Coordinates of C-alpha atoms and ligand atoms in Angstrom, one line a residue:
X19 CA 0.0 0.0 0.0
X20 CA 1.3 3.5 -0.9
X21 CA 1.9 6.0 1.9
X22 CA -0.7 8.8 2.0
X23 CA 0.4 12.3 1.0
X24 CA -1.6 15.4 1.7
X25 CA -0.6 18.3 -0.6
X26 CA -1.8 21.7 0.7
X27 CA -1.7 24.2 -2.2
X28 CA -2.1 21.5 -4.9
X29 CA -4.0 23.9 -7.2
X30 CA -1.0 26.3 -7.5
X31 CA 1.8 26.3 -10.0
X32 CA 4.3 24.2 -8.1
X33 CA 1.6 22.1 -6.5
X34 CA 0.1 21.0 -9.8
X35 CA 3.5 19.6 -10.9
X36 CA 4.2 18.0 -7.5
X37 CA 0.8 16.3 -7.3
X38 CA 1.3 14.7 -10.7
X39 CA 4.8 13.4 -9.9
X40 CA 4.0 12.3 -6.4
X41 CA 1.3 9.9 -7.6
X42 CA 4.0 7.5 -8.6
X43 CA 4.9 6.8 -5.0
X44 CA 2.1 8.2 -2.9
X45 CA -1.7 8.0 -2.5
X46 CA -2.2 11.7 -3.1
X47 CA -4.8 13.9 -1.4
X48 CA -4.9 17.3 -3.1
X49 CA -6.1 20.3 -1.1
X50 CA -6.5 24.0 -1.7
X51 CA -8.7 26.9 -0.5
X52 CA -10.7 26.9 -3.7
X53 CA -11.1 23.4 -5.1
X54 CA -10.9 23.6 -8.9
X55 CA -14.2 22.9 -10.5
X56 CA -15.0 19.3 -11.6
X57 CA -12.3 17.9 -9.3
X58 CA -13.7 15.0 -7.3
X59 CA -11.6 13.8 -4.5
X60 CA -10.1 17.3 -3.7
X61 CA -10.2 18.6 -0.2
X62 CA -11.2 22.2 0.5
X63 CA -9.1 23.6 3.3
X64 CA -8.2 27.0 4.6
X65 CA -4.9 26.8 6.4
X66 CA -5.6 29.9 8.4
X67 CA -8.5 28.0 10.1
X68 CA -7.3 25.3 12.5
X69 CA -10.6 23.4 12.4
X70 CA -10.4 23.3 8.6
X71 CA -6.8 22.0 8.8
X72 CA -7.7 19.3 11.4
X73 CA -10.7 18.2 9.2
X74 CA -8.4 17.8 6.2
X75 CA -5.9 15.7 8.3
X76 CA -8.8 13.6 9.5
X77 CA -10.1 13.0 6.0
X78 CA -6.6 12.2 4.4
X79 CA -4.9 10.6 7.5
X80 CA -1.6 11.5 5.8
X81 CA 1.8 9.9 6.5
X82 CA 3.4 12.9 4.8
X83 CA 2.2 16.5 4.2
X84 CA 3.6 19.0 1.7
X85 CA 2.8 22.6 2.6
X86 CA 2.9 24.8 -0.5
X87 CA -0.1 26.9 0.3
X88 CA 1.0 30.6 0.7
X89 CA 0.7 34.0 -0.7
X90 CA 3.7 33.7 -3.0
X91 CA 3.3 37.1 -4.8
X92 CA 6.2 39.2 -3.3
X93 CA 4.6 42.6 -4.1
X94 CA 1.2 41.5 -2.7
X95 CA 2.8 40.4 0.6
X96 CA 4.4 43.9 0.8
X97 CA 1.1 45.6 0.1
X98 CA -1.0 43.3 2.3
X99 CA 1.2 42.3 5.2
X100 CA -1.7 41.3 7.5
X101 CA -3.0 38.8 5.0
X102 CA 0.6 37.5 4.3
X103 CA 1.2 37.1 8.0
X104 CA -2.1 35.2 8.4
X105 CA -1.5 32.8 5.6
X106 CA 2.2 32.4 5.4
X107 CA 3.0 32.4 9.2
X108 CA -0.2 31.5 11.1
X109 CA -1.3 29.0 8.4
X110 CA 2.1 27.3 8.5
X111 CA 1.9 27.1 12.3
X112 CA -1.6 25.5 12.1
X113 CA -0.2 22.9 9.6
X114 CA 3.0 22.2 11.6
X115 CA 0.9 21.7 14.8
X116 CA -1.3 19.2 13.0
X117 CA 1.8 17.3 11.8
X118 CA 3.3 17.3 15.2
X119 CA 0.0 16.0 16.7
X120 CA -0.5 13.3 14.2
X121 CA 3.1 12.3 13.5
X122 CA 2.9 13.2 9.7
X123 CA 6.2 14.1 8.2
X124 CA 6.1 17.7 6.9
X125 CA 7.8 19.1 3.7
X126 CA 7.6 22.9 3.7
X127 CA 8.6 24.9 0.6
X128 CA 10.4 28.1 1.4
X129 CA 12.3 30.6 -0.8
X130 CA 15.6 32.2 -1.7
X131 CA 13.9 35.5 -0.6
X132 CA 14.8 34.6 3.0
X133 CA 18.2 36.1 2.0
X134 CA 18.9 39.8 1.2
X135 CA 20.9 38.9 -1.9
X136 CA 23.9 41.1 -1.1
X137 CA 26.5 38.3 -1.7
X138 CA 24.9 35.2 -3.3
X139 CA 26.0 31.6 -2.9
X140 CA 23.8 31.1 0.2
X141 CA 24.2 27.9 2.1
X142 CA 21.5 26.2 4.2
X143 CA 23.1 27.3 7.5
X144 CA 23.4 31.0 6.6
X145 CA 21.3 33.2 8.7
X146 CA 18.2 34.5 6.9
X147 CA 18.2 38.3 6.2
X148 CA 14.9 38.8 4.3
X149 CA 14.8 42.0 2.1
X150 CA 10.9 42.1 1.9
X151 CA 7.8 41.0 3.9
X152 CA 7.3 37.8 1.8
X153 CA 10.8 36.6 2.8
X154 CA 10.2 37.7 6.4
X155 CA 7.0 35.5 6.6
X156 CA 8.7 32.5 5.0
X157 CA 11.7 32.8 7.3
X158 CA 9.4 33.0 10.3
X159 CA 7.4 30.0 9.1
X160 CA 10.7 28.0 8.6
X161 CA 11.5 28.6 12.3
X162 CA 8.0 27.5 13.4
X163 CA 8.2 24.4 11.3
X164 CA 11.7 23.4 12.5
X165 CA 10.6 24.0 16.1
X166 CA 7.3 22.1 16.0
X167 CA 8.4 19.3 13.6
X168 CA 12.1 18.5 14.0
X169 CA 11.9 15.8 11.3
X170 CA 10.5 18.2 8.7
X171 CA 12.1 18.9 5.3
X172 CA 12.4 22.6 4.5
X173 CA 13.1 23.1 0.8
X174 CA 14.1 26.6 -0.2
X175 CA 13.3 27.2 -3.9
X176 CA 14.8 29.6 -6.3
X177 CA 12.5 30.9 -9.1
X178 CA 10.6 27.9 -10.4
X179 CA 10.1 27.8 -14.2
X180 CA 7.3 26.1 -16.1
X181 CA 3.6 26.3 -16.9
X182 CA 1.0 25.2 -14.5
X183 CA -0.6 21.8 -15.1
X184 CA -3.9 23.2 -13.9
X185 CA -3.6 26.5 -15.7
X186 CA -3.5 28.8 -12.7
X187 CA -1.0 30.0 -10.1
X188 CA 2.1 32.0 -9.7
X189 CA 4.2 31.0 -12.8
X190 CA 6.8 33.6 -13.9
X191 CA 7.1 31.9 -17.3
X192 CA 3.3 32.1 -17.9
X193 CA 3.3 35.8 -17.0
X194 CA 6.2 36.5 -19.4
X195 CA 4.4 34.5 -22.1
X196 CA 1.2 36.3 -21.5
X197 CA 2.9 39.6 -21.9
X198 CA 4.8 38.6 -25.1
X199 CA 1.5 37.3 -26.6
X200 CA -0.1 40.7 -25.8
X201 CA 2.9 42.6 -27.3
X202 CA 3.6 44.1 -23.9
X203 CA 7.1 45.2 -22.8
X204 CA 8.6 43.2 -20.0
X205 CA 10.8 45.4 -17.8
X206 CA 13.5 43.1 -16.4
X207 CA 16.2 43.8 -13.9
X208 CA 19.7 43.4 -15.3
X209 CA 21.2 43.2 -11.8
X210 CA 19.0 40.5 -10.1
X211 CA 20.6 37.1 -10.4
X212 CA 18.8 33.8 -9.7
X213 CA 19.5 30.1 -10.1
X214 CA 16.0 28.9 -11.4
X215 CA 14.8 25.4 -11.6
X216 CA 12.3 23.9 -13.9
X217 CA 9.1 22.5 -12.3
X218 CA 9.7 18.9 -13.6
X219 CA 13.2 18.7 -12.1
X220 CA 11.9 20.2 -8.8
X221 CA 9.2 17.6 -8.7
X222 CA 11.8 14.8 -9.2
X223 CA 13.9 16.3 -6.3
X224 CA 10.9 16.5 -4.0
X225 CA 10.0 12.9 -4.8
X226 CA 13.5 11.8 -3.8
X227 CA 13.6 13.8 -0.6
X228 CA 10.1 12.6 0.4
X229 CA 11.1 9.0 -0.1
X230 CA 14.3 9.4 1.9
X231 CA 13.5 8.9 5.6
X232 CA 16.9 10.1 6.6
X233 CA 16.6 13.5 4.8
X234 CA 15.6 16.3 7.2
X235 CA 16.3 19.9 7.7
X236 CA 16.9 22.6 5.1
X237 CA 17.8 21.9 1.4
X238 CA 18.5 24.5 -1.3
X239 CA 17.0 23.8 -4.7
X240 CA 18.1 25.6 -7.8
X241 CA 20.2 25.4 -11.0
X242 CA 24.0 24.9 -10.9
X243 CA 24.7 28.3 -12.3
X244 CA 22.9 31.7 -12.3
X245 CA 21.3 34.0 -14.7
X246 CA 20.0 37.6 -14.5
X247 CA 16.3 38.2 -14.8
X248 CA 17.0 40.3 -17.9
X249 CA 18.9 37.5 -19.6
X250 CA 16.2 35.0 -18.5
X251 CA 13.4 37.0 -20.1
X252 CA 15.5 37.6 -23.2
X253 CA 16.2 33.8 -23.5
X254 CA 12.5 33.1 -23.2
X255 CA 11.7 35.7 -25.9
X256 CA 14.4 34.2 -28.2
X257 CA 13.2 30.7 -27.6
X258 CA 9.7 31.4 -28.6
X259 CA 10.6 33.8 -31.5
X260 CA 9.1 36.9 -29.9
X261 CA 10.5 40.4 -30.6
X262 CA 13.6 41.0 -28.4
X263 CA 12.8 44.7 -28.1
X264 CA 9.9 43.8 -25.8
X265 CA 12.5 42.8 -23.1
X266 CA 13.5 46.1 -21.6
X267 CA 16.5 46.4 -19.3
X268 CA 15.8 47.8 -15.8
X269 CA 19.0 49.0 -14.3
X270 CA 17.9 50.2 -10.9
X271 CA 15.1 49.5 -8.4
X272 CA 11.7 51.1 -9.2
X273 CA 9.2 52.5 -6.7
X274 CA 6.2 50.3 -6.0
X275 CA 8.1 47.0 -6.4
X276 CA 9.0 45.3 -3.1
X277 CA 12.8 45.2 -2.5
X278 CA 14.5 42.1 -3.9
X279 CA 18.0 40.6 -3.5
X280 CA 20.5 41.2 -6.2
X281 CA 22.2 37.8 -6.1
X282 CA 20.0 35.2 -4.4
X283 CA 22.1 32.2 -5.7
X284 CA 21.3 29.2 -3.5
X285 CA 24.2 26.8 -3.1
X286 CA 22.9 23.2 -3.8
X287 CA 25.9 21.1 -2.6
X288 CA 23.8 19.5 0.1
X289 CA 21.0 18.6 -2.3
X290 CA 23.5 17.2 -4.8
X291 CA 25.1 15.0 -2.1
X292 CA 21.6 13.7 -1.1
X293 CA 19.7 13.2 -4.3
X294 CA 20.6 11.3 -7.5
X295 CA 18.6 13.7 -9.7
X296 CA 21.3 15.7 -11.5
X297 CA 21.3 19.5 -10.8
X298 CA 20.8 21.1 -14.2
X299 CA 22.5 24.3 -15.5
X300 CA 20.2 27.3 -16.4
X301 CA 20.4 26.5 -20.1
X302 CA 19.0 23.0 -19.5
X303 CA 16.4 24.4 -17.0
X304 CA 15.1 26.8 -19.7
X305 CA 15.0 24.1 -22.3
X306 CA 13.0 21.8 -20.1
X307 CA 10.6 24.6 -18.9
X308 CA 10.0 25.8 -22.4
X309 CA 9.5 22.4 -24.1
X310 CA 6.0 22.2 -25.2
X311 CA 5.3 25.9 -24.8
X312 CA 3.7 27.4 -27.9
X313 CA 5.3 30.4 -29.5
X314 CA 3.4 33.6 -28.6
X315 CA 3.3 35.0 -32.1
X316 CA 3.4 33.3 -35.5
X317 CA 7.0 33.1 -36.8
X318 CA 7.4 34.9 -40.1
X319 CA 8.1 32.5 -43.0
X320 CA 11.6 33.5 -44.3
X321 CA 10.6 32.1 -47.8
X322 CA 8.0 34.8 -48.2
Ligands
LIG426 N1 6.7 29.8 -8.0 C1 7.9 30.1 -7.6 O1 8.8 30.5 -8.4 C2 8.4 29.9 -6.1 C3 9.7 30.3 -5.8 C4 10.1 30.1 -4.5 C5 9.2 29.6 -3.5 N2 8.0 29.2 -3.9 C6 7.1 28.7 -2.8 O2 6.4 27.5 -3.3 C7 5.1 27.4 -2.8 C8 4.1 27.3 -4.0 O3 4.3 28.4 -4.8 P1 3.4 28.6 -6.1 O4 4.2 29.4 -7.0 O5 2.9 27.2 -6.6 O6 2.2 29.4 -5.5 P2 0.7 29.6 -6.2 O7 0.7 29.2 -7.6 O8 0.3 31.0 -5.8 O9 -0.2 28.6 -5.4 C9 -0.5 28.8 -4.0 C10 -1.4 27.7 -3.5 O10 -1.7 28.0 -2.2 C11 -3.1 27.9 -2.0 N3 -3.6 28.7 -0.9 C12 -3.3 30.1 -0.7 N4 -3.9 30.5 0.5 C13 -4.4 29.4 1.0 C14 -5.1 29.1 2.3 N5 -5.4 30.1 3.1 N6 -5.5 27.9 2.6 C15 -5.3 26.9 1.7 N7 -4.6 27.0 0.5 C16 -4.2 28.3 0.2 C17 -3.7 28.3 -3.3 O11 -5.1 27.9 -3.4 P3 -6.2 29.0 -3.7 O12 -5.9 29.5 -5.0 O13 -7.5 28.1 -3.7 O14 -6.2 30.0 -2.6 C18 -2.8 27.6 -4.3 O15 -3.1 26.3 -4.4 C19 4.9 28.7 -2.0 O16 5.0 28.3 -0.6 C20 6.0 29.6 -2.4 O17 6.4 30.5 -1.3 C21 7.5 29.4 -5.2

């Protein structure tokens, strides 16, 4: 019999990929605040409501739980700190308490935004120094999870690239593609470096970590090298044959956008030593994320 896995935030971008991959080894129970229409077997749960969390645990009786549910939009967290606190911190506490009470093993997804990005090459034991409220809530949730569930896995993610299986959620690639399709300019910082990972590779890594009973504590997940957000957007435009002029360099922070780190590179040595899934370079990450993505505009036929 397969172990039972409850995924909180399964309707989101990362959750949709993780739910599909996890079905190979787990009996998966998908949960979100708004259950997608025509989705029998889903659980409706609001992680800010302890009774709702407890009811989901009672229904799924999970051996393992993945907590993805969060406000993951950095600027929204900055604008709506009370909501971000309620979902990202209080919600995480409710879930960690339920795991501690029932003995379910928790995998919590965190972010490179727990670091201020002033130096890059961050290791798992570096002290968090969040540059924005989103990173602050995630760093606080990490501490709560580690305290209440000492066996928990905490996986800090760099930017995740891909398109959502369910069609919704916080996918950077989908936002870029939507703008390219609409002919909109995409203003992209030349000075913000990340080591993104494609959603498929991330799902394979989460599967390995979840299946490894000895793995615990913090892991960093990202590519083996880094790329600026400007070069990333440009590479996406080139790959899909969109006009390169739509990718506009942003060379300094702009008002209204929450502060971000300049170099958030997450060192993945611990992950590479624990998992067999090879850590890809950015080039490969992009290829995997973009395979199957339709061009936003019809390519001009050079013969005409
Ligand atoms: N995407 C990235 O590049 C990235 C990078 C670093 C870290 N992460 C982390 O990875 C996790 C998943 O991110 P994502 O991009 O997949 O986010 P997403 O697409 O915005 O999905 C968020 C999920 O959380 C659910 N949710 C939100 N509030 C909830 C609540 N109160 N109760 C229950 N469910 C709730 C949403 O369901 P409803 O729509 O029904 O509310 C949705 O299923 C997050 O923890 C994020 O911090 C993501």
